[in-house]
Coordinates of C-alpha atoms and ligand atoms in Angstrom, one line a residue:
M198 CA 61.8 214.8 160.6
K199 CA 59.9 212.5 163.0
L200 CA 56.8 212.9 160.9
F201 CA 58.3 211.2 157.9
A202 CA 59.4 208.3 160.0
A203 CA 55.8 207.9 161.1
A204 CA 54.5 207.6 157.6
T205 CA 53.5 203.9 157.5
V206 CA 50.9 201.9 155.6
A207 CA 48.3 203.3 157.9
L208 CA 49.0 207.0 157.1
F209 CA 49.8 208.9 154.0
L210 CA 51.6 212.1 154.3
L211 CA 50.3 213.5 151.1
A212 CA 52.4 216.6 150.7
I213 CA 54.3 219.2 152.5
I214 CA 53.2 222.6 151.2
Q215 CA 54.4 226.2 151.6
T216 CA 54.2 227.6 155.1
T217 CA 50.8 229.2 155.5
P218 CA 50.8 232.1 157.7
A219 CA 48.3 231.0 160.4
D220 CA 47.5 234.7 161.1
A221 CA 45.9 235.1 157.8
E222 CA 43.8 232.1 158.4
D223 CA 42.9 233.4 161.9
Q224 CA 41.7 236.6 160.4
E225 CA 39.6 234.7 157.8
L226 CA 38.1 232.6 160.6
S227 CA 37.2 235.5 162.8
R228 CA 35.7 237.3 159.7
S229 CA 33.4 234.3 159.1
R230 CA 32.4 234.3 162.7
R231 CA 31.5 238.0 162.6
S232 CA 29.2 237.6 159.7
L233 CA 27.3 234.9 161.6
N234 CA 23.9 236.0 160.5
D235 CA 24.3 236.3 156.8
V236 CA 26.4 233.4 155.7
P237 CA 26.0 232.8 152.0
V238 CA 24.6 229.6 150.8
G239 CA 27.3 226.9 150.6
G240 CA 29.6 229.2 152.6
R241 CA 31.2 228.6 155.9
K242 CA 28.9 228.4 158.9
P243 CA 29.9 228.7 162.5
Y244 CA 30.2 225.3 164.1
D245 CA 29.7 224.5 167.7
E246 CA 33.0 224.5 169.5
K247 CA 32.3 221.6 171.8
Q248 CA 31.3 219.4 168.8
A249 CA 34.3 220.6 166.9
E250 CA 36.6 219.7 169.8
E251 CA 35.0 216.2 170.0
Q252 CA 35.5 215.7 166.3
L253 CA 39.1 216.9 166.5
Q254 CA 39.8 214.6 169.4
R255 CA 38.4 211.6 167.5
T256 CA 40.5 212.5 164.5
L257 CA 43.7 212.8 166.6
D258 CA 42.9 209.5 168.3
K259 CA 42.6 207.8 164.9
L260 CA 45.8 209.4 163.6
T261 CA 47.6 208.3 166.8
A262 CA 46.3 204.7 166.4
G263 CA 47.7 204.8 162.8
E264 CA 51.0 206.2 164.0
G265 CA 50.2 209.5 162.4
P266 CA 51.3 212.9 163.7
H267 CA 50.7 213.3 167.5
Y268 CA 49.0 216.4 168.7
R269 CA 47.2 217.2 171.9
I270 CA 44.4 219.8 172.1
V271 CA 45.1 222.7 174.5
K272 CA 42.2 225.0 173.5
V273 CA 39.7 225.3 170.7
Y274 CA 39.0 229.0 169.8
S275 CA 36.4 228.6 167.1
A276 CA 35.3 226.4 164.3
T277 CA 33.4 226.6 161.0
R278 CA 31.8 224.0 158.8
Q279 CA 31.2 224.1 155.1
V280 CA 29.5 221.8 152.7
V281 CA 31.8 220.8 149.9
S282 CA 31.7 217.3 148.5
G283 CA 31.2 216.2 152.0
T284 CA 31.9 218.5 154.9
L285 CA 34.9 220.6 155.6
T286 CA 35.4 221.5 159.2
R287 CA 38.0 224.2 160.1
I288 CA 39.1 224.4 163.7
D289 CA 41.2 227.1 165.1
A290 CA 43.0 225.7 168.1
D291 CA 46.1 225.6 170.2
L292 CA 47.8 222.3 169.8
V293 CA 50.9 220.7 171.4
D294 CA 53.0 218.5 169.1
S295 CA 55.1 215.5 169.9
N296 CA 58.0 217.7 170.7
D297 CA 55.9 219.4 173.4
A298 CA 55.8 222.7 171.4
Q299 CA 52.5 224.6 171.6
R300 CA 51.3 226.3 168.5
R301 CA 48.2 228.0 167.2
C302 CA 46.9 225.8 164.3
I303 CA 44.1 225.7 161.8
V304 CA 43.0 222.0 161.4
E305 CA 41.0 221.2 158.4
I306 CA 39.0 217.9 158.4
W307 CA 37.5 216.9 155.2
A308 CA 34.9 214.2 155.7
Q309 CA 33.2 212.2 153.0
P310 CA 31.3 209.7 155.2
W311 CA 29.9 207.7 152.3
L312 CA 33.4 206.8 151.1
E313 CA 35.1 203.9 152.8
Q314 CA 38.3 205.8 153.2
G315 CA 38.8 207.9 156.2
H316 CA 39.0 211.7 156.6
E317 CA 41.6 213.9 155.1
V318 CA 43.2 216.1 157.6
T319 CA 45.5 219.1 157.2
F320 CA 47.3 220.8 160.1
K321 CA 48.4 224.4 159.4
C322 CA 50.3 225.6 162.4
H323 CA 51.9 228.9 163.0
N324 CA 55.4 229.1 161.4
Q325 CA 55.3 225.4 160.4
P326 CA 54.9 223.7 157.0
A327 CA 51.4 222.3 156.5
V328 CA 51.0 218.6 157.2
H329 CA 48.5 216.6 155.3
A330 CA 47.4 213.2 156.7
R331 CA 44.7 210.7 156.0
H332 CA 43.6 207.9 158.2
S333 CA 43.2 205.2 155.7
R334 CA 41.1 202.0 156.0
S335 CA 44.0 200.2 157.7
V336 CA 43.7 202.7 160.5
E337 CA 40.0 201.9 160.8
W338 CA 40.9 198.2 160.8
A339 CA 43.5 198.8 163.5
E340 CA 40.8 200.6 165.5
K341 CA 38.4 197.7 165.0
K342 CA 40.9 195.3 166.5
T343 CA 41.3 197.4 169.6
H344 CA 37.6 197.8 170.0
K345 CA 36.5 194.2 169.4
K346 CA 33.2 194.6 171.2
H347 CA 32.1 197.2 168.7
N348 CA 33.1 195.1 165.7
H349 CA 29.6 194.5 164.4
H350 CA 28.9 198.2 164.5
T351 CA 31.9 199.5 162.7
L352 CA 32.5 196.6 160.3
N353 CA 30.2 198.2 157.9
K354 CA 28.1 201.0 159.2
V355 CA 25.9 201.3 156.1
D356 CA 25.1 197.5 156.2
H357 CA 24.2 197.9 159.8
L358 CA 21.9 200.9 159.2
F359 CA 20.4 199.1 156.3
H360 CA 19.7 196.0 158.3
K361 CA 18.0 198.2 161.0
F362 CA 16.0 200.0 158.4
Q363 CA 14.7 196.7 156.9
V364 CA 13.7 195.4 160.3
K365 CA 11.9 198.7 161.3
Y366 CA 10.0 199.1 158.0
K367 CA 9.5 195.3 157.4
R368 CA 11.3 195.2 154.0
R369 CA 11.5 191.9 152.2
Y370 CA 13.3 192.1 148.9
A371 CA 12.5 189.6 146.2
N372 CA 16.1 188.5 145.6
S373 CA 19.7 189.4 146.1
A374 CA 19.8 191.6 143.0
E375 CA 17.0 193.7 144.4
H376 CA 18.7 193.7 147.8
Q377 CA 21.9 195.0 146.2
M378 CA 19.9 197.7 144.3
R379 CA 18.1 198.8 147.4
L380 CA 21.3 198.9 149.4
R381 CA 22.8 201.2 146.7
I382 CA 19.8 203.5 146.9
F383 CA 20.0 203.5 150.7
R384 CA 23.7 204.5 150.6
Q385 CA 22.7 207.4 148.3
S386 CA 20.0 208.4 150.7
L387 CA 22.5 208.6 153.5
K388 CA 24.5 210.9 151.4
T389 CA 21.4 213.1 150.7
I390 CA 20.5 213.1 154.4
Q391 CA 24.0 214.3 155.2
E392 CA 23.9 217.0 152.6
L393 CA 20.4 218.2 153.8
N394 CA 21.6 218.3 157.4
A395 CA 24.9 220.0 156.6
N396 CA 23.2 222.7 154.5
E397 CA 20.1 223.3 156.5
Q398 CA 19.3 227.0 157.0
G399 CA 16.3 226.5 159.3
S400 CA 16.0 224.2 162.3
A401 CA 14.9 220.9 160.6
K402 CA 16.6 217.6 161.1
Y403 CA 16.7 215.0 158.4
G404 CA 17.2 211.3 158.9
I405 CA 16.3 207.8 157.7
T406 CA 12.6 207.4 157.0
E407 CA 10.5 204.7 155.4
F408 CA 11.4 206.3 152.0
A409 CA 15.1 205.7 152.3
D410 CA 15.2 202.8 149.9
M411 CA 13.3 204.5 147.1
T412 CA 14.8 206.5 144.3
S413 CA 13.6 210.0 143.9
T414 CA 11.6 208.9 140.9
E415 CA 9.8 206.1 142.7
Y416 CA 9.2 208.5 145.6
A417 CA 7.8 211.2 143.4
Q418 CA 5.5 208.8 141.6
R419 CA 4.2 207.7 145.0
A420 CA 3.5 211.3 145.9
G421 CA 1.7 211.7 142.6
L422 CA 1.6 215.4 141.5
W423 CA 1.8 216.1 137.8
Q424 CA 3.7 219.0 136.4
R425 CA 1.2 221.5 135.2
S426 CA 2.4 221.0 131.7
E427 CA 1.6 217.3 131.8
G428 CA -2.1 217.9 132.2
K429 CA -4.2 219.9 129.9
P430 CA -4.2 223.7 130.4
T431 CA -6.0 224.4 133.7
G432 CA -7.3 227.9 133.3
G433 CA -8.2 228.8 136.8
A434 CA -9.4 232.3 137.5
A435 CA -6.7 234.5 139.1
A436 CA -7.6 234.8 142.7
V437 CA -8.7 238.3 143.8
V438 CA -7.0 238.6 147.1
P439 CA -8.8 241.1 149.2
A440 CA -6.6 243.5 151.1
Y441 CA -6.5 242.3 154.8
A442 CA -8.0 244.9 157.1
G443 CA -5.4 245.7 159.7
E444 CA -2.0 244.1 160.5
L445 CA -1.6 240.5 159.6
P446 CA -1.5 238.3 162.8
K447 CA 2.0 236.9 163.6
E448 CA 0.6 233.4 163.6
F449 CA -2.6 231.6 162.6
D450 CA -3.7 228.0 162.6
W451 CA -6.9 226.6 161.1
R452 CA -6.5 223.5 163.2
Q453 CA -7.4 225.6 166.3
K454 CA -10.6 226.8 164.5
N455 CA -11.9 223.3 163.9
A456 CA -11.4 223.5 160.1
V457 CA -8.9 220.7 159.6
T458 CA -9.6 216.9 159.8
H459 CA -7.2 214.3 161.1
V460 CA -4.0 213.4 159.1
K461 CA -4.9 210.8 156.4
N462 CA -2.6 208.3 154.7
Q463 CA -2.5 207.9 150.9
G464 CA -0.6 204.7 151.1
Q465 CA 1.2 203.3 148.1
C466 CA -0.8 205.3 145.6
G467 CA 0.1 208.5 143.9
S468 CA -3.0 210.3 145.0
C469 CA -1.6 213.3 146.9
W470 CA -3.5 215.6 144.6
A471 CA -6.9 214.1 145.8
F472 CA -5.9 214.5 149.5
S473 CA -4.8 218.1 148.9
V474 CA -8.2 218.9 147.3
T475 CA -10.3 217.2 149.9
G476 CA -8.3 219.0 152.6
N477 CA -9.0 222.3 150.9
I478 CA -12.7 221.6 150.6
E479 CA -13.0 220.3 154.1
G480 CA -11.6 223.6 155.3
A481 CA -13.7 225.8 153.1
Y482 CA -16.8 223.8 154.0
A483 CA -16.1 223.9 157.8
I484 CA -15.6 227.7 157.6
K485 CA -18.8 228.2 155.6
T486 CA -21.1 225.9 157.6
G487 CA -19.4 225.4 161.0
D488 CA -19.5 221.7 160.3
L489 CA -16.2 219.8 160.0
Q490 CA -16.7 216.8 157.7
E491 CA -14.3 214.4 155.9
F492 CA -14.7 214.2 152.2
S493 CA -14.0 211.3 149.9
E494 CA -10.7 210.9 148.0
Q495 CA -11.8 207.6 146.6
E496 CA -14.6 209.2 144.7
L497 CA -11.9 211.3 142.9
L498 CA -9.8 208.3 142.2
D499 CA -12.8 206.5 140.6
C500 CA -14.8 209.3 139.0
D501 CA -12.3 212.1 138.0
S502 CA -11.4 211.2 134.5
K503 CA -9.2 214.4 134.1
D504 CA -6.7 212.8 136.5
S505 CA -5.0 209.4 136.8
A506 CA -6.0 208.1 140.2
C507 CA -2.9 206.5 141.7
N508 CA -0.7 207.6 138.8
G509 CA -0.9 211.3 139.7
G510 CA -3.1 214.3 139.0
L511 CA -3.5 218.0 139.4
M512 CA -5.6 219.9 142.0
D513 CA -6.9 222.3 139.3
N514 CA -8.2 219.3 137.3
A515 CA -9.9 217.8 140.3
Y516 CA -11.8 221.0 141.2
K517 CA -13.2 221.0 137.7
A518 CA -14.0 217.3 137.9
I519 CA -15.9 217.8 141.2
K520 CA -18.0 220.5 139.5
D521 CA -18.7 218.1 136.6
I522 CA -19.4 215.1 138.8
G523 CA -21.8 217.0 141.0
G524 CA -20.0 217.3 144.3
L525 CA -18.3 215.1 146.9
E526 CA -19.6 212.4 149.2
Y527 CA -18.4 211.9 152.8
E528 CA -15.4 209.8 153.4
S529 CA -17.6 207.4 155.4
E530 CA -19.9 206.9 152.5
Y531 CA -17.2 206.5 149.9
P532 CA -14.2 205.2 151.8
Y533 CA -10.6 205.2 150.7
E534 CA -9.2 202.0 149.1
G535 CA -6.0 203.3 147.6
K536 CA -6.6 201.9 144.1
K537 CA -8.9 202.9 141.2
K538 CA -12.3 201.2 141.2
Q539 CA -15.6 201.6 139.3
C540 CA -17.2 205.0 139.9
H541 CA -20.2 204.7 142.2
F542 CA -21.0 208.3 142.9
N543 CA -24.6 208.8 144.3
R544 CA -25.9 212.3 143.7
T545 CA -28.2 212.1 146.7
L546 CA -25.1 211.7 148.9
S547 CA -23.4 214.8 147.4
H548 CA -22.8 217.1 150.4
V549 CA -20.7 219.8 148.9
Q550 CA -20.6 221.4 145.5
V551 CA -17.9 223.4 143.8
S552 CA -18.5 226.4 141.5
G553 CA -14.9 227.0 140.3
F554 CA -11.4 227.5 141.6
V555 CA -8.7 230.1 141.9
D556 CA -5.0 230.2 141.3
L557 CA -3.2 232.4 143.8
P558 CA -0.4 234.7 142.4
K559 CA 2.9 233.0 142.2
G560 CA 5.8 234.1 144.4
N561 CA 3.7 236.2 146.7
E562 CA 3.5 234.6 150.1
T563 CA 1.9 237.7 151.7
A564 CA -1.0 237.3 149.4
M565 CA -1.2 233.6 150.4
Q566 CA -1.2 234.6 154.1
E567 CA -4.1 237.1 153.4
W568 CA -6.0 234.5 151.4
L569 CA -5.6 231.9 154.1
L570 CA -6.8 234.2 156.8
T571 CA -10.0 235.1 155.0
N572 CA -10.8 231.9 153.1
G573 CA -9.2 228.9 154.7
P574 CA -6.5 226.2 154.0
I575 CA -4.7 226.4 150.6
S576 CA -3.8 223.5 148.3
I577 CA -0.2 223.8 147.2
G578 CA 2.3 221.9 145.0
I579 CA 5.7 221.4 146.5
N580 CA 9.1 219.9 145.8
A581 CA 9.1 217.1 148.3
N582 CA 12.9 216.4 148.2
A583 CA 13.4 217.5 151.8
M584 CA 10.2 215.8 153.0
Q585 CA 11.6 212.4 152.0
F586 CA 13.9 212.5 155.1
Y587 CA 12.2 215.1 157.3
R588 CA 12.2 214.4 161.0
G589 CA 10.9 217.8 162.4
G590 CA 11.8 221.4 162.8
V591 CA 11.4 224.4 160.3
S592 CA 12.7 223.0 157.0
H593 CA 14.7 225.5 155.0
P594 CA 16.8 223.4 152.7
W595 CA 19.6 224.9 150.6
S596 CA 17.8 225.8 147.3
P597 CA 20.0 223.6 145.0
L598 CA 18.7 220.6 147.0
C599 CA 15.1 221.7 146.6
S600 CA 14.4 223.4 143.3
K601 CA 11.2 225.5 143.2
K602 CA 10.6 224.4 139.7
N603 CA 10.3 220.7 140.4
L604 CA 7.0 220.3 142.2
D605 CA 6.1 216.7 142.7
H606 CA 3.8 216.6 145.7
G607 CA 0.4 218.1 146.6
V608 CA -0.3 219.1 150.2
L609 CA -2.3 221.6 152.2
I610 CA -1.2 224.8 154.0
V611 CA -3.4 225.1 157.2
G612 CA -1.6 228.0 159.0
Y613 CA 1.6 229.8 159.6
G614 CA 3.8 231.0 162.5
V615 CA 7.3 232.2 163.5
S616 CA 10.0 230.4 165.5
D617 CA 12.4 232.6 167.4
Y618 CA 15.9 231.5 168.3
P619 CA 17.2 234.5 170.3
N620 CA 20.5 232.8 171.0
F621 CA 21.3 232.6 167.4
H622 CA 19.7 235.9 166.4
K623 CA 17.5 233.9 164.1
T624 CA 13.8 234.1 163.3
L625 CA 12.2 231.5 161.2
P626 CA 8.8 232.2 159.7
Y627 CA 7.1 229.1 158.5
W628 CA 4.0 227.5 156.9
I629 CA 2.2 224.7 158.7
V630 CA 1.7 222.0 156.0
K631 CA -0.7 219.1 156.4
N632 CA 0.7 216.0 154.6
S633 CA -1.1 212.7 153.7
W634 CA 1.5 210.2 154.9
G635 CA -0.1 209.3 158.2
P636 CA 0.4 210.8 161.6
R637 CA 3.7 209.0 162.2
W638 CA 5.5 211.0 159.5
G639 CA 7.2 214.4 160.3
E640 CA 5.6 216.4 163.2
Q641 CA 2.5 214.2 163.8
G642 CA 1.9 214.2 160.1
Y643 CA 2.7 217.9 159.6
Y644 CA 5.6 219.6 157.9
R645 CA 6.9 223.1 158.8
V646 CA 8.6 224.8 155.9
Y647 CA 10.2 228.2 155.7
R648 CA 8.0 231.0 154.7
G649 CA 9.1 234.1 152.7
D650 CA 11.5 232.9 149.9
N651 CA 9.4 230.4 148.0
T652 CA 11.3 227.5 149.6
C653 CA 10.8 224.3 147.6
G654 CA 8.3 226.1 145.4
V655 CA 5.6 226.6 148.1
S656 CA 4.0 229.5 146.2
E657 CA 4.3 228.2 142.7
M658 CA 1.0 226.3 142.5
A659 CA -1.2 227.6 145.3
T660 CA -4.9 227.1 144.6
S661 CA -8.3 226.7 146.1
A662 CA -11.8 225.5 145.2
L663 CA -14.7 228.0 145.4
L664 CA -17.8 226.4 147.0
A665 CA -21.1 226.8 145.3
Ligands
NAG237 C1 -28.2 206.7 146.9 O1 -28.2 207.0 148.3 C2 -29.5 207.0 148.8 C3 -29.4 207.4 150.3 O2 -28.6 206.6 151.0 C4 -30.1 205.6 148.7 O3 -31.4 205.5 149.2 C5 -30.1 205.1 147.2 O4 -30.5 203.8 147.1 C6 -28.7 205.2 146.7 N1 -28.8 205.0 145.2 C7 -28.0 204.1 144.7 C8 -28.1 203.9 143.2 O5 -27.2 203.4 145.3
NAG238 C1 1.4 240.6 147.0 O1 0.1 240.5 147.3 C2 -0.4 241.6 148.1 C3 -1.8 241.4 148.5 O2 -2.6 240.9 147.5 C4 -0.2 242.9 147.4 O3 -0.6 244.0 148.1 C5 1.3 243.1 147.0 O4 1.5 244.2 146.2 C6 1.8 241.8 146.3 N1 3.2 241.9 146.2 C7 3.9 241.7 145.0 C8 5.3 241.8 145.1 O5 3.3 241.5 144.0

């Protein structure tokens, strides 16, 4: 058994298990390929064969460097990928072993990139006992020695990414204890990013953003939406959604009707709720008067005593507060400062008044569409988990990674559309969401989130002011 002789420090042959009939596995694989369009959540998803082949080649190279089993790839038939604790890639391929025998094999590569140890690999070849191997750290070390010029990259990938992150986002931590803490959070973020990407059901990409060194609690505080139960009962009127005459248009965008102002930035203040509300009123006002104006969030931070300025708030509270205060001033008259100051509202500068507000029915995205078309942009609460690392595309995170119950951010729906991916027999309906994290975040400040299954709770807290 040549394989046993090859088991050195650099490689653990974990076990030899029962012969697995490769045919059964083949069938399983082709079954999962056939059901390409309705893969259950957490199930196996088809994986690009070219990428699978590259991953397999890298894995074989590492095993060879560590004196593991030697295989050469002849042909890759198909591959699937599944999110487990990490990712499990299954590749159906013809391989040639060190005795020059060619066999059909299923190779399983279990990757947990956040762990320092290497991947666990299982070869299940036709009429052969399964072979388990792992390229351990010593293999990685061996590899580093042979690729000296890449040493600084591979020495510690996380440290390297963290360093780049600190430079890019100008992070200066107070002391080494904080540095260590932020590094730990950053490492966790990399894991979350990997999970989001591996489970993505839409077309979104997730990556390192300026929020990668914040815990989800810090991040949610900075967004600043209260749970409805935290505030007092809101008691908005249930919206009467007029039936839309005719067929709903396939796409619609209030930005093209001059009803949406530029993307603003709330900064380090939990005032999302105020931006969501001004966006809603800016839209309704523009549609009513034909005049697009920016309204003041700072007035709400200073004068709305129902909410807590930079410590969060609720859109419903803010509509009531605006009614009580007597309206909103323009942004230019009452500019944003990102912290609570003395209220200096001036009634003669009140340009828009609110008579009340409505709560749209929960869980009915068709009703939201109809409302948007007739009335304008809609304020919504959303679970911002996926937004923390969003880099563009139609975001449709796996629901356990974005619970619809945990709304922590207030934003504004300004339109909707559909993305078609004919090659994948996939259609992705989406909402166009205006965020308040500046134009450099997401898609020029916007987020596209899947429409139709209450992704991240988009229809849980949909509201609008009614103008007087
Ligand atoms: C309110 O605004 C008007 C118009 O700009 C101005 O004339 C007036 O002095 C302001 N009042 C106060 C108290 O600042
Ligand atoms: C959703 O709202 C629309 C329009 O208001 C209504 O016609 C439809 O019956 C609602 N659907 C559900 C499931 O409540």
